[in-house]
Amino acid sequence: MTYLKFTRGMVSALALVAGVGMAQAKTDIVVGMQLEPPHLDPTSAAAGAIDSVLYANVFEGLTRFGPDGLVNPGLAASWDISADGTVYTFKLHDGVTFHDGTTMDAEDVKFSLDRARAEDSVNAQKGLFAGITDVTVIDPLTVQVTLGAPNGSFLFNMAWGDAVIVAPESIENIKTNPVGTGAFKFDNWVQGDRIDIVKNPDYWGEPAKLDRATFKFISDPTAAFAAVMAEDVHAFAGFPAPENLPQFDADPRFQVLIGSTEGETILSTNNKQAPFDNIKVREAMAHAIDRQAIIDGAMFGYGTPIGTHFAPHNPDYVDLTGNSAYDPEKAKALLAEAGFPDGFTTTLKLPPPSYARRGGEIIAAQLRAVGIETEISNLEWAQWLEQVFTGKDFGLTIVSHTEPMDIGIYANPDYYFQYDSAEFQKIMTDLTAATDPATRSALLKQAQEKISLDYVNGYLFQLAALSVANAKVMGLWKNAPTQATDLTAVYWAD
């Protein structure tokens, strides 16, 4: 594949005649990513790497997240909500086409939402659509969505990557040839190496400033450092080697962006596998973990300790780290109470990100100190999805849940860590029905406290958004309110 390389030394013929050199900004970019998507359908997989490439760039939903985390209009230009909060009438933008040239209209919205909520749906976040009772096409640019009960999070839910609008004609090949409505079109996927997207000349909204973008997959932190330093990669979101950030920060060729993410990094625990079906064992494990040592050792100090599955920058966050303070002697006593005075052995299956691989070694040592031995397996992302997320064949794992405000996953007893609490499920049902801000805030705090005191998982830290880029690349998101590398407003400074 030949890439367009515009450098400051290139000049137009007119400028040459005039004897004046004119700099021309680059119009292509290479973006580094640690994880490669398992496929390219954001509506049928839990892998955040899919959204990292495709969200906003290729696929769009009725609403969308902005860089500040607010919910903005997407394919819906506007909407009306009925007085009882159960009927949403969306007015779609006119003149929107899919990348194959077909028109995007209300029928496509109905198809996408009905497909996501169908009984046989494989959408990883099917709960986002559970409250929908009917989707009705009013006219080509108007679609009406009826809910069984008011849902204060509905517009937020529609901004997730799992809720993007797809065309019926594209479904057969969507995993390898995604067809969306975004400012970029899918061009090429060289598996194990890169994905190329190109500017959509027929985009309905503000056109992209870049002509081409390449997502380059580099899993090894040392290789990632070398690629950015050599300027073979122009930006790397989620940079996997935080120890190198000071070196980039001191080099005027680069910029370092340190922001927040929605990524709760947890020691995920199989609540239905013995001995983790015993709350005392889970509590013991929580007290065996030294969060700060993990943050310092695996992330070189970047990260905020958490005691529940909720982002510390959210106004409703409650600091519950005291419920699982580092206390190895208490951990040993709890294990003895649970019937494991000599500890036990379990599996620790680690996906590729450096926070998991590096953090896993530290956690294994901490657990060993209280008698819990772990058999570590380093899995590729596709293996992790198959064995852990889908197959639930694990004792422990480490993963960062980067979906926005996703505490609702704990209400799904079939979710991979298999927590089943009627009390928690009622809290989330009440939250969904609540529209009063004070009521919602109180319920969110109850939800955080419930899973913290049930020690569902080992709550480690909130992942920091660590990005390195060429100093001339403008428009990158500093924070990561959703799993996205949104390039729609990115450009090179002259």
CSV table of C-alpha atoms in Angstrom, one decimal:
chain,number,residue,atom,x,y,z
A,1,MET,CA,0.0,0.0,0.0
A,2,THR,CA,1.4,3.4,-1.0
A,3,TYR,CA,0.8,6.2,1.5
A,4,LEU,CA,0.7,9.9,0.6
A,5,LYS,CA,3.6,11.6,2.3
A,6,PHE,CA,3.3,15.4,2.2
A,7,THR,CA,6.3,17.1,3.9
A,8,ARG,CA,7.2,20.7,4.5
A,9,GLY,CA,9.7,20.5,1.8
A,10,MET,CA,7.1,19.9,-1.0
A,11,VAL,CA,6.0,22.9,-2.9
A,12,SER,CA,3.4,23.6,-5.6
A,13,ALA,CA,4.5,24.3,-9.2
A,14,LEU,CA,3.1,27.8,-8.8
A,15,ALA,CA,5.3,28.5,-5.8
A,16,LEU,CA,8.3,27.2,-7.7
A,17,VAL,CA,7.7,29.5,-10.5
A,18,ALA,CA,7.3,32.4,-8.1
A,19,GLY,CA,10.4,31.3,-6.3
A,20,VAL,CA,8.6,31.1,-3.0
A,21,GLY,CA,8.5,27.8,-1.0
A,22,MET,CA,5.1,27.0,0.4
A,23,ALA,CA,4.7,24.4,3.2
A,24,GLN,CA,1.9,22.0,2.8
A,25,ALA,CA,0.4,20.2,5.8
A,26,LYS,CA,0.3,16.4,5.9
A,27,THR,CA,-3.0,14.8,5.2
A,28,ASP,CA,-2.3,11.3,6.4
A,29,ILE,CA,-1.7,9.9,9.8
A,30,VAL,CA,-0.4,6.6,11.4
A,31,VAL,CA,-2.0,5.9,14.7
A,32,GLY,CA,-0.5,3.2,17.0
A,33,MET,CA,-2.7,0.8,18.9
A,34,GLN,CA,-1.8,-2.0,21.3
A,35,LEU,CA,-4.8,-4.3,20.6
A,36,GLU,CA,-6.1,-5.4,17.2
A,37,PRO,CA,-9.8,-5.8,16.8
A,38,PRO,CA,-11.0,-9.5,16.5
A,39,HIS,CA,-13.4,-8.3,13.8
A,40,LEU,CA,-15.0,-5.0,12.7
A,41,ASP,CA,-18.6,-5.2,13.9
A,42,PRO,CA,-19.1,-3.1,17.0
A,43,THR,CA,-22.6,-4.4,17.4
A,44,SER,CA,-21.6,-8.0,18.1
A,45,ALA,CA,-18.5,-8.1,20.3
A,46,ALA,CA,-17.2,-6.8,23.6
A,47,ALA,CA,-13.7,-5.9,22.3
A,48,GLY,CA,-13.0,-2.2,22.9
A,49,ALA,CA,-10.4,-2.3,20.1
A,50,ILE,CA,-13.3,-2.3,17.6
A,51,ASP,CA,-14.7,1.0,18.8
A,52,SER,CA,-11.1,2.4,19.0
A,53,VAL,CA,-10.9,2.2,15.3
A,54,LEU,CA,-14.4,2.6,14.1
A,55,TYR,CA,-16.4,4.7,16.6
A,56,ALA,CA,-17.3,8.1,15.0
A,57,ASN,CA,-14.8,7.5,12.2
A,58,VAL,CA,-16.7,4.8,10.3
A,59,PHE,CA,-19.9,4.2,12.3
A,60,GLU,CA,-22.3,6.6,13.9
A,61,GLY,CA,-25.4,6.3,16.2
A,62,LEU,CA,-28.4,8.4,16.8
A,63,THR,CA,-26.4,10.2,19.5
A,64,ARG,CA,-22.7,10.3,20.1
A,65,PHE,CA,-20.2,11.2,22.8
A,66,GLY,CA,-18.1,14.3,22.6
A,67,PRO,CA,-14.5,14.7,23.9
A,68,ASP,CA,-16.0,16.1,27.1
A,69,GLY,CA,-18.2,13.0,27.6
A,70,LEU,CA,-21.4,14.9,26.9
A,71,VAL,CA,-24.0,13.3,24.7
A,72,ASN,CA,-24.5,15.2,21.4
A,73,PRO,CA,-26.7,14.7,18.4
A,74,GLY,CA,-25.4,12.1,15.9
A,75,LEU,CA,-27.5,10.8,13.0
A,76,ALA,CA,-30.5,12.3,14.9
A,77,ALA,CA,-30.6,16.0,14.3
A,78,SER,CA,-33.1,16.4,17.1
A,79,TRP,CA,-35.6,14.5,19.2
A,80,ASP,CA,-38.8,15.0,21.2
A,81,ILE,CA,-39.6,13.1,24.4
A,82,SER,CA,-43.2,12.5,25.5
A,83,ALA,CA,-44.4,13.9,28.8
A,84,ASP,CA,-44.3,10.5,30.5
A,85,GLY,CA,-40.7,9.9,29.2
A,86,THR,CA,-41.5,6.7,27.3
A,87,VAL,CA,-41.7,7.8,23.7
A,88,TYR,CA,-38.7,9.3,21.8
A,89,THR,CA,-39.3,10.8,18.4
A,90,PHE,CA,-36.1,11.2,16.5
A,91,LYS,CA,-35.7,13.5,13.4
A,92,LEU,CA,-32.9,12.3,11.3
A,93,HIS,CA,-30.5,14.3,9.2
A,94,ASP,CA,-31.5,14.5,5.6
A,95,GLY,CA,-29.0,13.4,2.9
A,96,VAL,CA,-27.1,10.8,4.9
A,97,THR,CA,-25.8,7.9,2.9
A,98,PHE,CA,-23.9,4.8,3.8
A,99,HIS,CA,-20.4,4.3,2.3
A,100,ASP,CA,-21.9,2.0,-0.3
A,101,GLY,CA,-24.0,4.9,-1.6
A,102,THR,CA,-27.3,3.7,-0.3
A,103,THR,CA,-29.5,6.1,1.7
A,104,MET,CA,-29.6,6.0,5.5
A,105,ASP,CA,-33.2,6.5,6.7
A,106,ALA,CA,-35.6,5.5,9.5
A,107,GLU,CA,-35.9,2.0,8.2
A,108,ASP,CA,-32.2,1.5,8.9
A,109,VAL,CA,-32.6,2.8,12.4
A,110,LYS,CA,-35.5,0.4,13.0
A,111,PHE,CA,-33.5,-2.5,11.6
A,112,SER,CA,-30.5,-1.7,13.8
A,113,LEU,CA,-32.4,-1.3,17.1
A,114,ASP,CA,-34.6,-4.3,16.4
A,115,ARG,CA,-31.5,-6.4,15.6
A,116,ALA,CA,-29.7,-5.3,18.8
A,117,ARG,CA,-32.7,-6.1,21.0
A,118,ALA,CA,-33.8,-9.4,19.3
A,119,GLU,CA,-33.9,-12.6,21.3
A,120,ASP,CA,-31.1,-14.0,19.2
A,121,SER,CA,-29.0,-10.8,19.4
A,122,VAL,CA,-25.3,-11.3,20.0
A,123,ASN,CA,-24.8,-7.6,21.0
A,124,ALA,CA,-22.4,-7.5,23.9
A,125,GLN,CA,-24.4,-4.7,25.6
A,126,LYS,CA,-27.9,-6.1,24.9
A,127,GLY,CA,-29.1,-4.5,28.1
A,128,LEU,CA,-28.9,-1.1,26.5
A,129,PHE,CA,-31.9,-2.0,24.4
A,130,ALA,CA,-33.9,-4.0,26.9
A,131,GLY,CA,-36.4,-1.3,27.7
A,132,ILE,CA,-37.4,-0.8,24.1
A,133,THR,CA,-40.9,-2.2,23.4
A,134,ASP,CA,-41.4,-0.8,19.8
A,135,VAL,CA,-39.6,1.0,17.0
A,136,THR,CA,-41.9,2.6,14.5
A,137,VAL,CA,-41.0,4.3,11.2
A,138,ILE,CA,-43.1,7.5,10.9
A,139,ASP,CA,-41.6,8.6,7.6
A,140,PRO,CA,-38.1,8.3,6.0
A,141,LEU,CA,-36.6,10.9,8.3
A,142,THR,CA,-38.6,10.2,11.5
A,143,VAL,CA,-38.4,7.2,13.8
A,144,GLN,CA,-40.3,6.7,17.0
A,145,VAL,CA,-38.9,4.5,19.9
A,146,THR,CA,-41.2,3.4,22.6
A,147,LEU,CA,-39.9,2.3,26.0
A,148,GLY,CA,-41.8,0.1,28.5
A,149,ALA,CA,-40.8,2.6,31.3
A,150,PRO,CA,-39.0,5.9,31.5
A,151,ASN,CA,-35.2,5.6,31.2
A,152,GLY,CA,-33.1,8.5,32.2
A,153,SER,CA,-30.0,7.0,30.4
A,154,PHE,CA,-31.7,6.3,27.1
A,155,LEU,CA,-30.0,9.0,25.0
A,156,PHE,CA,-26.7,8.1,26.8
A,157,ASN,CA,-27.2,4.4,25.9
A,158,MET,CA,-27.8,5.3,22.2
A,159,ALA,CA,-24.3,6.9,22.1
A,160,TRP,CA,-22.5,3.7,22.8
A,161,GLY,CA,-20.6,2.0,20.0
A,162,ASP,CA,-22.9,-1.0,20.4
A,163,ALA,CA,-25.8,1.2,19.3
A,164,VAL,CA,-24.4,2.4,15.9
A,165,ILE,CA,-26.7,2.3,12.9
A,166,VAL,CA,-26.0,-0.3,10.3
A,167,ALA,CA,-27.6,-1.2,7.0
A,168,PRO,CA,-29.3,-4.6,6.4
A,169,GLU,CA,-27.4,-5.1,3.2
A,170,SER,CA,-24.0,-4.8,4.9
A,171,ILE,CA,-24.6,-7.4,7.7
A,172,GLU,CA,-23.4,-10.4,5.9
A,173,ASN,CA,-19.8,-9.0,5.5
A,174,ILE,CA,-19.8,-6.5,8.3
A,175,LYS,CA,-17.1,-8.2,10.3
A,176,THR,CA,-14.5,-7.8,7.5
A,177,ASN,CA,-16.0,-5.0,5.4
A,178,PRO,CA,-17.8,-2.5,7.7
A,179,VAL,CA,-20.1,0.0,6.0
A,180,GLY,CA,-21.1,3.0,8.0
A,181,THR,CA,-22.1,6.6,7.6
A,182,GLY,CA,-19.0,8.3,9.1
A,183,ALA,CA,-16.5,10.8,7.9
A,184,PHE,CA,-14.1,8.0,7.0
A,185,LYS,CA,-14.7,4.8,5.0
A,186,PHE,CA,-13.1,1.5,5.6
A,187,ASP,CA,-10.4,0.8,3.0
A,188,ASN,CA,-8.2,-2.2,4.0
A,189,TRP,CA,-7.3,-4.6,6.8
A,190,VAL,CA,-4.0,-6.4,6.8
A,191,GLN,CA,-4.6,-8.7,9.8
A,192,GLY,CA,-1.8,-8.7,12.3
A,193,ASP,CA,-0.5,-5.4,10.9
A,194,ARG,CA,-2.9,-2.5,10.2
A,195,ILE,CA,-6.3,-1.1,9.2
A,196,ASP,CA,-6.6,1.7,6.7
A,197,ILE,CA,-9.5,4.2,6.5
A,198,VAL,CA,-9.9,7.0,3.9
A,199,LYS,CA,-11.9,10.2,3.8
A,200,ASN,CA,-15.5,9.9,2.9
A,201,PRO,CA,-16.0,12.5,0.1
A,202,ASP,CA,-19.8,12.3,0.5
A,203,TYR,CA,-20.0,12.8,4.2
A,204,TRP,CA,-23.2,14.5,5.4
A,205,GLY,CA,-21.6,16.5,8.1
A,206,GLU,CA,-18.3,18.4,8.7
A,207,PRO,CA,-15.8,16.6,6.5
A,208,ALA,CA,-12.7,15.1,7.9
A,209,LYS,CA,-9.5,17.1,7.5
A,210,LEU,CA,-7.3,14.0,6.9
A,211,ASP,CA,-7.4,12.1,3.6
A,212,ARG,CA,-6.2,8.8,5.1
A,213,ALA,CA,-5.5,7.2,8.5
A,214,THR,CA,-3.7,4.0,9.3
A,215,PHE,CA,-4.2,2.2,12.6
A,216,LYS,CA,-1.0,0.2,13.2
A,217,PHE,CA,-1.1,-2.6,15.7
A,218,ILE,CA,2.0,-2.8,18.0
A,219,SER,CA,1.5,-4.9,21.1
A,220,ASP,CA,5.0,-4.8,22.5
A,221,PRO,CA,5.8,-1.7,24.6
A,222,THR,CA,9.4,-1.6,23.5
A,223,ALA,CA,8.4,-1.7,19.9
A,224,ALA,CA,5.8,1.0,20.5
A,225,PHE,CA,8.4,3.3,22.0
A,226,ALA,CA,10.7,2.7,19.0
A,227,ALA,CA,8.0,3.3,16.4
A,228,VAL,CA,6.9,6.7,18.0
A,229,MET,CA,10.5,7.8,18.6
A,230,ALA,CA,11.4,7.1,14.9
A,231,GLU,CA,8.2,9.0,13.9
A,232,ASP,CA,6.9,5.9,12.0
A,233,VAL,CA,3.8,6.3,14.2
A,234,HIS,CA,2.4,9.8,14.5
A,235,ALA,CA,0.2,9.2,17.5
A,236,PHE,CA,-0.3,6.4,20.0
A,237,ALA,CA,-3.4,6.4,22.1
A,238,GLY,CA,-3.3,4.2,25.2
A,239,PHE,CA,0.5,4.2,25.0
A,240,PRO,CA,1.6,1.0,26.7
A,241,ALA,CA,5.0,2.1,28.1
A,242,PRO,CA,4.3,4.8,30.7
A,243,GLU,CA,7.9,4.7,31.8
A,244,ASN,CA,8.9,6.4,28.5
A,245,LEU,CA,6.5,9.4,28.9
A,246,PRO,CA,9.1,11.7,30.5
A,247,GLN,CA,11.5,11.1,27.6
A,248,PHE,CA,8.8,12.1,25.1
A,249,ASP,CA,7.7,15.0,27.2
A,250,ALA,CA,11.3,16.4,27.1
A,251,ASP,CA,11.5,16.1,23.3
A,252,PRO,CA,10.1,19.1,21.4
A,253,ARG,CA,9.1,16.8,18.5
A,254,PHE,CA,6.3,15.2,20.7
A,255,GLN,CA,3.4,16.0,22.9
A,256,VAL,CA,2.2,13.9,25.8
A,257,LEU,CA,-1.5,13.9,26.7
A,258,ILE,CA,-2.4,12.6,30.1
A,259,GLY,CA,-6.2,12.5,30.7
A,260,SER,CA,-8.9,10.4,32.2
A,261,THR,CA,-10.7,7.3,30.9
A,262,GLU,CA,-13.8,5.4,31.8
A,263,GLY,CA,-11.6,2.3,32.3
A,264,GLU,CA,-12.1,0.6,35.7
A,265,THR,CA,-9.2,-1.8,35.9
A,266,ILE,CA,-10.2,-4.8,37.9
A,267,LEU,CA,-9.1,-8.2,39.0
A,268,SER,CA,-12.1,-9.9,37.6
A,269,THR,CA,-13.3,-12.9,39.6
A,270,ASN,CA,-15.4,-15.8,38.6
A,271,ASN,CA,-18.1,-15.6,41.2
A,272,LYS,CA,-19.6,-19.0,40.4
A,273,GLN,CA,-16.3,-20.9,40.5
A,274,ALA,CA,-15.2,-22.3,43.8
A,275,PRO,CA,-13.7,-21.0,46.0
A,276,PHE,CA,-14.7,-17.5,44.7
A,277,ASP,CA,-18.4,-18.3,45.3
A,278,ASN,CA,-17.5,-17.7,48.9
A,279,ILE,CA,-17.7,-14.0,49.8
A,280,LYS,CA,-15.0,-14.4,52.5
A,281,VAL,CA,-12.6,-15.7,49.9
A,282,ARG,CA,-13.3,-12.7,47.7
A,283,GLU,CA,-12.9,-10.3,50.6
A,284,ALA,CA,-9.6,-12.0,51.6
A,285,MET,CA,-8.3,-11.5,48.1
A,286,ALA,CA,-9.3,-7.9,48.1
A,287,HIS,CA,-7.3,-7.3,51.3
A,288,ALA,CA,-4.3,-9.1,49.8
A,289,ILE,CA,-4.0,-6.5,47.1
A,290,ASP,CA,-1.8,-3.4,47.4
A,291,ARG,CA,-3.3,-1.1,44.8
A,292,GLN,CA,-0.6,1.6,45.0
A,293,ALA,CA,2.2,-1.0,44.4
A,294,ILE,CA,0.3,-2.1,41.2
A,295,ILE,CA,-0.1,1.4,40.0
A,296,ASP,CA,3.5,2.2,40.7
A,297,GLY,CA,4.9,-1.0,39.3
A,298,ALA,CA,2.7,-1.6,36.3
A,299,MET,CA,1.8,2.0,35.4
A,300,PHE,CA,4.7,4.0,36.8
A,301,GLY,CA,2.3,6.0,39.0
A,302,TYR,CA,-0.3,6.7,36.4
A,303,GLY,CA,-3.7,5.7,37.7
A,304,THR,CA,-6.2,6.4,40.5
A,305,PRO,CA,-7.0,3.8,43.2
A,306,ILE,CA,-10.7,2.6,43.1
A,307,GLY,CA,-12.8,0.6,45.6
A,308,THR,CA,-15.7,0.0,43.3
A,309,HIS,CA,-16.6,-0.1,39.6
A,310,PHE,CA,-17.1,3.6,39.0
A,311,ALA,CA,-15.0,6.4,37.6
A,312,PRO,CA,-13.5,8.8,40.2
A,313,HIS,CA,-14.1,11.9,38.0
A,314,ASN,CA,-17.8,11.2,38.0
A,315,PRO,CA,-19.7,13.5,40.4
A,316,ASP,CA,-21.5,10.5,42.0
A,317,TYR,CA,-18.3,8.6,42.8
A,318,VAL,CA,-17.9,7.3,46.3
A,319,ASP,CA,-14.4,6.5,47.6
A,320,LEU,CA,-14.8,3.0,48.9
A,321,THR,CA,-11.1,1.9,48.9
A,322,GLY,CA,-11.3,1.6,52.6
A,323,ASN,CA,-13.5,-1.5,52.3
A,324,SER,CA,-10.6,-3.3,50.8
A,325,ALA,CA,-7.6,-1.7,52.3
A,326,TYR,CA,-4.3,-3.6,51.9
A,327,ASP,CA,-4.1,-5.9,55.0
A,328,PRO,CA,-2.4,-9.2,54.3
A,329,GLU,CA,-2.9,-10.5,57.9
A,330,LYS,CA,-6.6,-9.8,57.6
A,331,ALA,CA,-6.6,-11.6,54.3
A,332,LYS,CA,-5.0,-14.7,55.9
A,333,ALA,CA,-7.5,-14.7,58.7
A,334,LEU,CA,-10.4,-14.5,56.3
A,335,LEU,CA,-9.0,-17.4,54.2
A,336,ALA,CA,-8.8,-19.4,57.4
A,337,GLU,CA,-12.4,-18.5,58.3
A,338,ALA,CA,-13.5,-19.6,54.8
A,339,GLY,CA,-11.8,-23.0,55.2
A,340,PHE,CA,-8.6,-22.3,53.4
A,341,PRO,CA,-5.9,-21.9,56.1
A,342,ASP,CA,-3.3,-23.1,53.7
A,343,GLY,CA,-4.6,-21.1,50.7
A,344,PHE,CA,-5.5,-22.6,47.3
A,345,THR,CA,-4.5,-22.5,43.6
A,346,THR,CA,-6.4,-20.8,40.8
A,347,THR,CA,-5.9,-19.5,37.3
A,348,LEU,CA,-4.9,-16.0,36.3
A,349,LYS,CA,-5.6,-15.5,32.6
A,350,LEU,CA,-4.1,-12.2,31.2
A,351,PRO,CA,-5.0,-10.4,28.0
A,352,PRO,CA,-2.2,-8.5,26.1
A,353,PRO,CA,-2.3,-5.0,27.5
A,354,SER,CA,0.7,-4.1,29.5
A,355,TYR,CA,-1.4,-3.0,32.5
A,356,ALA,CA,-2.6,-6.7,32.6
A,357,ARG,CA,0.7,-8.4,31.9
A,358,ARG,CA,2.7,-6.3,34.2
A,359,GLY,CA,0.0,-6.0,36.9
A,360,GLY,CA,-0.6,-9.7,36.8
A,361,GLU,CA,3.0,-10.5,37.9
A,362,ILE,CA,2.7,-8.0,40.8
A,363,ILE,CA,-0.7,-9.3,41.9
A,364,ALA,CA,0.4,-12.9,41.7
A,365,ALA,CA,3.2,-12.1,44.1
A,366,GLN,CA,0.8,-10.3,46.5
A,367,LEU,CA,-1.6,-13.2,46.4
A,368,ARG,CA,1.2,-15.7,46.9
A,369,ALA,CA,2.1,-13.9,50.1
A,370,VAL,CA,-1.2,-14.8,51.7
A,371,GLY,CA,-1.3,-18.4,50.3
A,372,ILE,CA,-3.1,-18.0,47.0
A,373,GLU,CA,-1.1,-19.5,44.2
A,374,THR,CA,-1.9,-18.5,40.6
A,375,GLU,CA,-1.2,-20.3,37.4
A,376,ILE,CA,-0.6,-17.5,34.9
A,377,SER,CA,-1.6,-17.8,31.2
A,378,ASN,CA,-0.8,-15.0,28.8
A,379,LEU,CA,-3.6,-15.0,26.2
A,380,GLU,CA,-4.0,-13.1,22.9
A,381,TRP,CA,-7.1,-11.0,22.7
A,382,ALA,CA,-9.1,-13.4,20.7
A,383,GLN,CA,-8.2,-16.2,23.1
A,384,TRP,CA,-9.2,-14.1,26.1
A,385,LEU,CA,-12.6,-13.3,24.5
A,386,GLU,CA,-13.2,-17.0,23.8
A,387,GLN,CA,-12.0,-18.5,27.1
A,388,VAL,CA,-12.7,-15.8,29.6
A,389,PHE,CA,-15.4,-13.5,28.4
A,390,THR,CA,-17.5,-16.0,26.4
A,391,GLY,CA,-16.5,-19.3,27.9
A,392,LYS,CA,-16.2,-18.1,31.6
A,393,ASP,CA,-13.3,-20.6,31.9
A,394,PHE,CA,-11.2,-18.7,34.4
A,395,GLY,CA,-10.6,-18.1,38.1
A,396,LEU,CA,-9.1,-14.6,37.9
A,397,THR,CA,-8.2,-12.2,35.1
A,398,ILE,CA,-7.2,-8.5,34.8
A,399,VAL,CA,-9.0,-6.2,32.4
A,400,SER,CA,-9.9,-2.6,32.1
A,401,HIS,CA,-13.7,-2.0,31.5
A,402,THR,CA,-13.5,1.2,29.3
A,403,GLU,CA,-17.2,1.5,28.5
A,404,PRO,CA,-18.8,4.7,29.9
A,405,MET,CA,-20.5,4.4,33.2
A,406,ASP,CA,-21.0,0.7,32.9
A,407,ILE,CA,-21.9,-0.3,36.4
A,408,GLY,CA,-25.1,-1.8,35.0
A,409,ILE,CA,-23.1,-4.9,33.8
A,410,TYR,CA,-23.3,-6.1,37.4
A,411,ALA,CA,-27.1,-6.6,37.0
A,412,ASN,CA,-26.5,-9.3,34.4
A,413,PRO,CA,-25.9,-12.7,36.1
A,414,ASP,CA,-24.7,-14.1,32.8
A,415,TYR,CA,-21.9,-11.5,32.4
A,416,TYR,CA,-18.5,-13.2,32.5
A,417,PHE,CA,-17.8,-12.7,36.2
A,418,GLN,CA,-21.3,-14.2,37.0
A,419,TYR,CA,-22.4,-12.0,39.9
A,420,ASP,CA,-26.0,-12.6,40.7
A,421,SER,CA,-27.6,-10.3,43.2
A,422,ALA,CA,-31.4,-9.6,43.3
A,423,GLU,CA,-30.7,-6.6,45.5
A,424,PHE,CA,-28.3,-5.0,43.0
A,425,GLN,CA,-30.6,-5.8,40.1
A,426,LYS,CA,-33.4,-3.9,41.8
A,427,ILE,CA,-31.1,-0.9,42.4
A,428,MET,CA,-30.4,-0.8,38.7
A,429,THR,CA,-34.1,-1.3,37.8
A,430,ASP,CA,-34.9,1.7,40.0
A,431,LEU,CA,-32.1,3.7,38.5
A,432,THR,CA,-33.4,3.1,35.0
A,433,ALA,CA,-36.8,4.3,35.9
A,434,ALA,CA,-35.6,7.4,37.8
A,435,THR,CA,-35.4,10.8,36.1
A,436,ASP,CA,-34.9,13.0,39.2
A,437,PRO,CA,-31.1,13.8,39.5
A,438,ALA,CA,-31.0,13.5,43.2
A,439,THR,CA,-32.7,10.1,43.1
A,440,ARG,CA,-30.4,8.8,40.4
A,441,SER,CA,-27.4,10.1,42.4
A,442,ALA,CA,-28.5,8.2,45.5
A,443,LEU,CA,-29.1,5.0,43.6
A,444,LEU,CA,-25.7,5.2,41.9
A,445,LYS,CA,-24.1,5.5,45.3
A,446,GLN,CA,-26.1,2.5,46.6
A,447,ALA,CA,-24.9,0.5,43.6
A,448,GLN,CA,-21.3,1.3,44.2
A,449,GLU,CA,-21.5,0.4,47.9
A,450,LYS,CA,-23.3,-2.9,47.1
A,451,ILE,CA,-20.7,-4.4,44.8
A,452,SER,CA,-17.9,-3.0,46.9
A,453,LEU,CA,-19.2,-4.8,50.0
A,454,ASP,CA,-19.9,-8.0,48.0
A,455,TYR,CA,-16.3,-7.9,46.9
A,456,VAL,CA,-17.5,-9.0,43.4
A,457,ASN,CA,-14.1,-8.2,41.9
A,458,GLY,CA,-10.8,-6.8,43.0
A,459,TYR,CA,-11.1,-3.1,42.3
A,460,LEU,CA,-7.6,-1.8,41.3
A,461,PHE,CA,-7.4,1.5,39.6
A,462,GLN,CA,-8.9,3.9,37.0
A,463,LEU,CA,-6.8,3.7,33.9
A,464,ALA,CA,-5.3,6.9,32.8
A,465,ALA,CA,-5.5,8.1,29.2
A,466,LEU,CA,-1.9,8.2,28.1
A,467,SER,CA,-1.2,9.3,24.6
A,468,VAL,CA,1.9,10.4,22.7
A,469,ALA,CA,1.8,12.2,19.4
A,470,ASN,CA,3.8,14.3,17.0
A,471,ALA,CA,3.7,17.9,18.3
A,472,LYS,CA,2.1,19.1,15.1
A,473,VAL,CA,-0.9,16.7,15.3
A,474,MET,CA,-3.9,18.7,16.4
A,475,GLY,CA,-7.4,17.7,17.5
A,476,LEU,CA,-6.7,14.5,19.5
A,477,TRP,CA,-8.8,13.8,22.5
A,478,LYS,CA,-7.0,14.2,25.8
A,479,ASN,CA,-9.6,12.3,27.8
A,480,ALA,CA,-11.3,9.1,26.7
A,481,PRO,CA,-15.0,9.3,27.7
A,482,THR,CA,-15.6,6.2,25.5
A,483,GLN,CA,-13.6,3.7,23.6
A,484,ALA,CA,-12.7,5.8,20.6
A,485,THR,CA,-9.8,7.2,18.7
A,486,ASP,CA,-11.9,9.9,17.0
A,487,LEU,CA,-10.0,11.3,14.1
A,488,THR,CA,-12.9,13.4,12.6
A,489,ALA,CA,-11.4,16.7,13.8
A,490,VAL,CA,-7.7,15.8,13.7
A,491,TYR,CA,-5.3,17.7,11.4
A,492,TRP,CA,-1.6,18.6,11.0
A,493,ALA,CA,-0.6,22.1,11.9
A,494,ASP,CA,1.3,23.9,9.1
